[in-house]
Each structure stands twice: as C-alpha cells, then as structure tokens.
Short mmCIF file of C-alpha atoms in Angstrom, two decimals:
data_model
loop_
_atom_site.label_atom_id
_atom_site.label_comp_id
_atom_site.label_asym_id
_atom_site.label_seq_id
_atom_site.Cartn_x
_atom_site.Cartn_y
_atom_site.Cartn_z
CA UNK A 1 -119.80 144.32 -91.12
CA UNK A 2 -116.95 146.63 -92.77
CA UNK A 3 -115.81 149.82 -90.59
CA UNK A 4 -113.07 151.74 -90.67
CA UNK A 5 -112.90 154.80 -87.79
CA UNK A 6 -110.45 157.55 -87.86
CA UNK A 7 -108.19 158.84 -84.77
CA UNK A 8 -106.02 161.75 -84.28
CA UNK A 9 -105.02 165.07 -82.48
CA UNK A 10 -107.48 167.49 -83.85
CA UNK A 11 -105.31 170.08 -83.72
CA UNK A 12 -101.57 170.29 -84.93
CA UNK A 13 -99.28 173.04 -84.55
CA UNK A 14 -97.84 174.77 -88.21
CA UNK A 15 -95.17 173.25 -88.91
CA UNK A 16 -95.19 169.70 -87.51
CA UNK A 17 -96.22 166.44 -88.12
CA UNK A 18 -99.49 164.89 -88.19
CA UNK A 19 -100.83 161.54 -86.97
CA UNK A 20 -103.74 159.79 -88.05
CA UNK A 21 -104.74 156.21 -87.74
CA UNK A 22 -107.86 154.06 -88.92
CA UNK A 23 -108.49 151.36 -87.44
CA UNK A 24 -110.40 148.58 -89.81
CA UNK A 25 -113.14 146.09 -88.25
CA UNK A 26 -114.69 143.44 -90.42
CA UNK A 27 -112.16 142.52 -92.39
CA UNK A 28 -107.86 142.71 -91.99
CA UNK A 29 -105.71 144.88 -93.29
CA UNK A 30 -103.61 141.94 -94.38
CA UNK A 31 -105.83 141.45 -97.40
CA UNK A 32 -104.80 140.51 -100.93
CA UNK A 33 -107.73 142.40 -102.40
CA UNK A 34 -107.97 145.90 -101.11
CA UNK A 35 -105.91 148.99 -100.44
CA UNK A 36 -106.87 151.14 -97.82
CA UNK A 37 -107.02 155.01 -98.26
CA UNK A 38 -106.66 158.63 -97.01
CA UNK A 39 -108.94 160.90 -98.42
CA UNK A 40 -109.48 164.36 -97.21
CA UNK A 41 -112.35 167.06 -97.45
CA UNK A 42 -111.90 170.32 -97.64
CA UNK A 43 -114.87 173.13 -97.40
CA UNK A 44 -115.67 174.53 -100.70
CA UNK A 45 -113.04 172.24 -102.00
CA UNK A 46 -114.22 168.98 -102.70
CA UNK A 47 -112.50 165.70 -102.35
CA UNK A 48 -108.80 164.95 -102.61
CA UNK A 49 -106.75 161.58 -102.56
CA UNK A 50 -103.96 161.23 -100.34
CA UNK A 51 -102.67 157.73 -101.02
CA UNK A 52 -103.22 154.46 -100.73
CA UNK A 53 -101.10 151.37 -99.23
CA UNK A 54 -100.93 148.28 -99.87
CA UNK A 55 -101.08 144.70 -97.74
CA UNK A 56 -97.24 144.37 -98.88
CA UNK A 57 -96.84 148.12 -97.92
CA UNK A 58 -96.24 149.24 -101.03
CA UNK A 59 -97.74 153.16 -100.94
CA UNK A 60 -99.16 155.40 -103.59
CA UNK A 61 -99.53 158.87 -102.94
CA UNK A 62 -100.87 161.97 -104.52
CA UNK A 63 -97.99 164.00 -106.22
CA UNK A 64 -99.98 167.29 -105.18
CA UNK A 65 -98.35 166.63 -101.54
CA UNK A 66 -94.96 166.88 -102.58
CA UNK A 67 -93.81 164.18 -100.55
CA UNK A 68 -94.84 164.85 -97.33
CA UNK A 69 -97.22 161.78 -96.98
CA UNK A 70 -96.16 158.79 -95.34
CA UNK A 71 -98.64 155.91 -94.69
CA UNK A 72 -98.13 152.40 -93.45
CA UNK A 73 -99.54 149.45 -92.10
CA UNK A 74 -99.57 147.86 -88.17
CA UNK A 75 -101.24 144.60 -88.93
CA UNK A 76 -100.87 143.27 -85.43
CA UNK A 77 -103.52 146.29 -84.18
CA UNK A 78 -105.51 145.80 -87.91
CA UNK A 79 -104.83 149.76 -88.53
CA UNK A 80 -103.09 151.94 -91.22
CA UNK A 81 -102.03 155.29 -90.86
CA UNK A 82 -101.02 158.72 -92.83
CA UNK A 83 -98.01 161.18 -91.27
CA UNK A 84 -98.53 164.69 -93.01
CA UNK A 85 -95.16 166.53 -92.23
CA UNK A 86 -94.55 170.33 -92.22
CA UNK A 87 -98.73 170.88 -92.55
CA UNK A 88 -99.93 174.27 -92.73
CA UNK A 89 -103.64 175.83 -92.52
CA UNK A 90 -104.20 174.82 -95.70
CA UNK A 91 -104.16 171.24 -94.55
CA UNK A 92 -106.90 171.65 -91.66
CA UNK A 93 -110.01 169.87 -92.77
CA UNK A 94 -111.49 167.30 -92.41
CA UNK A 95 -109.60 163.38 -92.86
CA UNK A 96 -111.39 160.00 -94.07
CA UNK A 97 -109.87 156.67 -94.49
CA UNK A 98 -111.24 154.17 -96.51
CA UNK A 99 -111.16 150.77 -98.84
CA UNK A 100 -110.81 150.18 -102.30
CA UNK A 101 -111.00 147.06 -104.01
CA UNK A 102 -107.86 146.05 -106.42
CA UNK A 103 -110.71 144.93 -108.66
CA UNK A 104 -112.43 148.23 -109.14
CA UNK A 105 -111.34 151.39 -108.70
CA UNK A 106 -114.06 153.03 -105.85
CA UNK A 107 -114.08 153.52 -102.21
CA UNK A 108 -116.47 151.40 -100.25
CA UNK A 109 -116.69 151.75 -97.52
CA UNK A 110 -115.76 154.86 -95.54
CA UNK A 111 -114.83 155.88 -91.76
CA UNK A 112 -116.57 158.76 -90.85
CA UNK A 113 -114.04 161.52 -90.67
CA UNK A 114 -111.78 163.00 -88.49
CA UNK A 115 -111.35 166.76 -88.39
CA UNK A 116 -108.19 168.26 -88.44
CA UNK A 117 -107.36 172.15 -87.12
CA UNK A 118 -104.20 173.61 -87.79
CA UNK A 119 -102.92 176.71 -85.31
CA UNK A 120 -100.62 177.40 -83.06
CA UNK B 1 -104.00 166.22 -113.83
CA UNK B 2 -107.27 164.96 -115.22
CA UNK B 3 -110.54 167.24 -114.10
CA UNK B 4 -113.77 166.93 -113.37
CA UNK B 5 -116.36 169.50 -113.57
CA UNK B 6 -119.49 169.37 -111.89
CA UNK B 7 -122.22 172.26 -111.14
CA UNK B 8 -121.70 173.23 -107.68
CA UNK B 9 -125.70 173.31 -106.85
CA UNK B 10 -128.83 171.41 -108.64
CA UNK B 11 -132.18 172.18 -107.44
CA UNK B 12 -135.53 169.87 -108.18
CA UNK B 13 -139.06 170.11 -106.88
CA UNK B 14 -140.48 166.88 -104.87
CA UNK B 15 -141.04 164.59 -107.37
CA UNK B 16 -139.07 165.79 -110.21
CA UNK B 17 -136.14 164.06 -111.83
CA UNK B 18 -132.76 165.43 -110.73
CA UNK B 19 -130.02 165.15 -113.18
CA UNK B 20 -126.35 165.63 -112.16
CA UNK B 21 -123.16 166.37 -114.77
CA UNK B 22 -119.59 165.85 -114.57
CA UNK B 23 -118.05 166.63 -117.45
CA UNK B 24 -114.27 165.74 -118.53
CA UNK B 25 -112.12 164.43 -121.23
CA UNK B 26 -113.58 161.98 -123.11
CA UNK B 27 -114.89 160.46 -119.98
CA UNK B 28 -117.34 158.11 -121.88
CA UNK B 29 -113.69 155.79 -121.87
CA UNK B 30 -113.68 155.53 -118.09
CA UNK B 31 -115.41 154.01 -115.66
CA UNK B 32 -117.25 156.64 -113.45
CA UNK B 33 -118.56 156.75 -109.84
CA UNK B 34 -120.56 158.50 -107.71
CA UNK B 35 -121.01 159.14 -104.55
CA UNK B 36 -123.80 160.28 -102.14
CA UNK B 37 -122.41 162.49 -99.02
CA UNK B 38 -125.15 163.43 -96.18
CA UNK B 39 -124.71 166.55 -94.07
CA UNK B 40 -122.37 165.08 -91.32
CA UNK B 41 -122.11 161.89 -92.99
CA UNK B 42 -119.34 159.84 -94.89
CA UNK B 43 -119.73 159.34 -98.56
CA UNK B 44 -121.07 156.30 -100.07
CA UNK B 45 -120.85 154.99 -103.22
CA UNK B 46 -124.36 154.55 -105.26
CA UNK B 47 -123.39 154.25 -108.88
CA UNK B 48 -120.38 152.44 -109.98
CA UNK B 49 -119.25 151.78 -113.15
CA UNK B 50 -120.80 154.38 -114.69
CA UNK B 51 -124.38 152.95 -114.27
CA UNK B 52 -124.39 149.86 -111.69
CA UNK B 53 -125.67 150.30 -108.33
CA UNK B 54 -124.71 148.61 -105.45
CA UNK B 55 -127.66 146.60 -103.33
CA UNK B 56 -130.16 148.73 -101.75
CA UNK B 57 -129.55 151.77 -103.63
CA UNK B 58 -133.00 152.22 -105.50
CA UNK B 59 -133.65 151.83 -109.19
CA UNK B 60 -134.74 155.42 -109.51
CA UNK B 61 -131.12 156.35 -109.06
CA UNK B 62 -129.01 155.40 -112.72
CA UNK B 63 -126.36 157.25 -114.66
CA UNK B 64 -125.09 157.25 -117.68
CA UNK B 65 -121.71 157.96 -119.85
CA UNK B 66 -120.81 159.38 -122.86
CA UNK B 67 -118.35 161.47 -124.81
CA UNK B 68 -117.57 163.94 -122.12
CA UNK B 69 -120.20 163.79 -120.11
CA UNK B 70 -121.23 161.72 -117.06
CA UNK B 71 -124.90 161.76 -115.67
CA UNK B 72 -126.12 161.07 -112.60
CA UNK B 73 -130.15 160.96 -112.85
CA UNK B 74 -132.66 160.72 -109.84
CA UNK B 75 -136.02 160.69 -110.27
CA UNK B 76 -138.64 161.16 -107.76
CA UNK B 77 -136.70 162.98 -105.83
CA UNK B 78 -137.49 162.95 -102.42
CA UNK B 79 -136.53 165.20 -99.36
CA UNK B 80 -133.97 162.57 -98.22
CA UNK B 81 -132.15 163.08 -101.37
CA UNK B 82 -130.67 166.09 -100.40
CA UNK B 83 -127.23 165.71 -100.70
CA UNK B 84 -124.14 166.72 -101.77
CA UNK B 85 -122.88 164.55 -104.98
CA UNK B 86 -119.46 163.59 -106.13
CA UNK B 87 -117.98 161.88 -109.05
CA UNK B 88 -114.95 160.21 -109.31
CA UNK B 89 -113.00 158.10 -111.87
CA UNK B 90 -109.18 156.95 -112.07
CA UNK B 91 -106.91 158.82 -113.84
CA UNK B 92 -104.26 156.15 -115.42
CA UNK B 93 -102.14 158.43 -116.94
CA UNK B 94 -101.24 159.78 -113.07
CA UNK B 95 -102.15 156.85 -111.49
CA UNK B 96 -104.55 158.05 -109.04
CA UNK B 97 -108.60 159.17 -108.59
CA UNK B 98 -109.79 162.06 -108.82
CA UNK B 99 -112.84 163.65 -107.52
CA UNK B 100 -115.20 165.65 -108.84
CA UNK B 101 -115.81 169.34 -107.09
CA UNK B 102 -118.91 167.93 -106.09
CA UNK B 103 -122.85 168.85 -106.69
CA UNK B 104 -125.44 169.92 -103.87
CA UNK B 105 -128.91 168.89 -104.76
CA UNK B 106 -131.70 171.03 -102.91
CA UNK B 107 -135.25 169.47 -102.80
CA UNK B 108 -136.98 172.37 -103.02
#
C-alpha cells in the first residue's frame, strides 16, 4: 500500500531555510508515471500548491513563491524534498506531500502533514 | 491566476442531501476534483473527473459540471460526513492546480 510521511523541524527561525522530506513507501520515486508534491494548508486559507518534481528531476513550482522553492529527489533513500528559503510567519502551517499521476491531474494519495511554526 | 469559489460552510440535517459549489470560469471545460479532508486527517480524493469516484467511495456521493459551476452532491448525509470539502482543477494557462477555499459541511 501507497504512503508518503512527512519530516521536518517544526519550527524554523525567520529568515532561514526550511527542510522537509517525504519519504514514499509502496511504490519508488523513480517512477515514469507520477510526480510527487508539496502542498501546504494554511488556517482559514485553504490549500496551496508548492510544486511538483519529476522522476528526471525536472521541478514545477508555484510562481506565488517567488522562487524560493527548491525540491528534489534522493532515490537511493525513496524520498523527495522541498527547501523554503528566507520563510516568514506567513509560511507556518501546516506541510503535505503527495502523488499525482502524469495521467490525471489529482493527488492520491497524501502523507499526513507536517506542521510547520515559524519564530524566533 | 484561475479561482475557485466555494461557500465557506454548508449545513444539512441527517438524512438530507448536501450539495457543495465551486464556481469559476467556465469550469464546465475542466476536469474537476474533490476532495474530502477529516478533522486531523489528510485529504482524499472522492470525485474525480468531475463525476467519477474512486473504489469505495459510495454512490450517494456524485458531482456534476457545467458552465461555471461545479457540484458536489451527498445525499443521506450522515454524521461521518462532516467534513471540510475542497475542489480543485488544473489551471493550463499557469500550469499548475489550484484549490478551491474549501467548504465545511455540518450535519446538523
């Protein structure tokens, strides 16, 4: 069976960079037929994309981030992970990674979350 | 960007049908899905495509597409259906989803 599970910190510090990896089980990042996805949740907010990447490592990201996403792939460890630089409050909530088929355009499935504080 | 509107709340009585817009423009051209997201709990996808669902989400859940309006219908709603609901489609002219603000849906 598919999972994907979130890591990180918890809690950055304004201004720097942060780390988050999921780690897939039940199928390999290595896969012809899926990206694999950073979504986040904020409260009151709703969903937002992040980006997705690619088997070849090719990325996508959301423009709204103005460049301060950075995924990528370690296939030995069957992970991918997101670097947020320069993150502020406004980027404390809470992180999901997930799958989406190239052939359709949903996300299925979903880790469960990680939640991210931001404060010094 | 593209946008999608939903209501932020729905409420239904036990038993009732729920029904669940997202509105945008001229949606009826994409492909729409939705999403089911339990308190403390990731979300999952239960209508694709506008109106397929994926195996062992119940027939009592469908939606629908048109013009600029998406529906997500539930009838017999049940307690367990509380939830908050999201919609999301691609947005080709960006090149990325987008999510609905997302619909909570009390059983009263």
């Amino acid at each position: 069976q598919l999972q994907l599970h979130e890591s990180g910190p918890g809690l950055v510090k304004p201004s720097e960079t942060l780390s988050l990896t999921c780690t897939v089980s039940g199928d390999t990042v290595s896969s012809d037929d899926y990206y694999w996805g950073w979504i986040r949740q904020t409260p009151g907010k709703g969903l937002e994309w992040i980006g997705n990447i690619y088997s070849t490592g090719t990325t996508f990201y959301s423009p709204s981030l103005r460049g301060r996403a950075t995924m990528f792939l370690d296939k030995s460890k069957n992970q991918f992970s997101l670097r947020l630089t320069s993150v502020t409050a406004a980027d404390a909530c809470l992180y999901f990674c997930a799958r989406m088929s190239l052939a359709a355009s949903w996300f299925d499935p979903w880790g469960r979350g990680t939640l991210v504080a931001v404060s010094s | 960007s593209y946008v999608l509107t939903q209501p932020p709340s729905v409420s239904v009585a036990p038993g009732k049908t729920a029904s669940i817009t997202c509105g945008g423009n001229n949606i009826g051209s994409k492909n729409v899905h939705w999403y089911q997201q339990r308190p403390g709990q990731a979300p999952v996808v239960i209508i694709f495509y506008g109106s397929d669902r994926p195996s062992g989400i119940p027939e009592r859940v469908s939606g629908s597409n048109s013009g600029n309006t998406a529906t997500l219908t539930i009838s017999s709603v049940e307690a367990g259906d509380e939830a908050d609901y999201f919609c999301q489609v691609w947005d080709f002219d960006n090149d990325q989803p987008v999510f609905g603000g997302g619909t909570t849906l009390t059983v009263l």
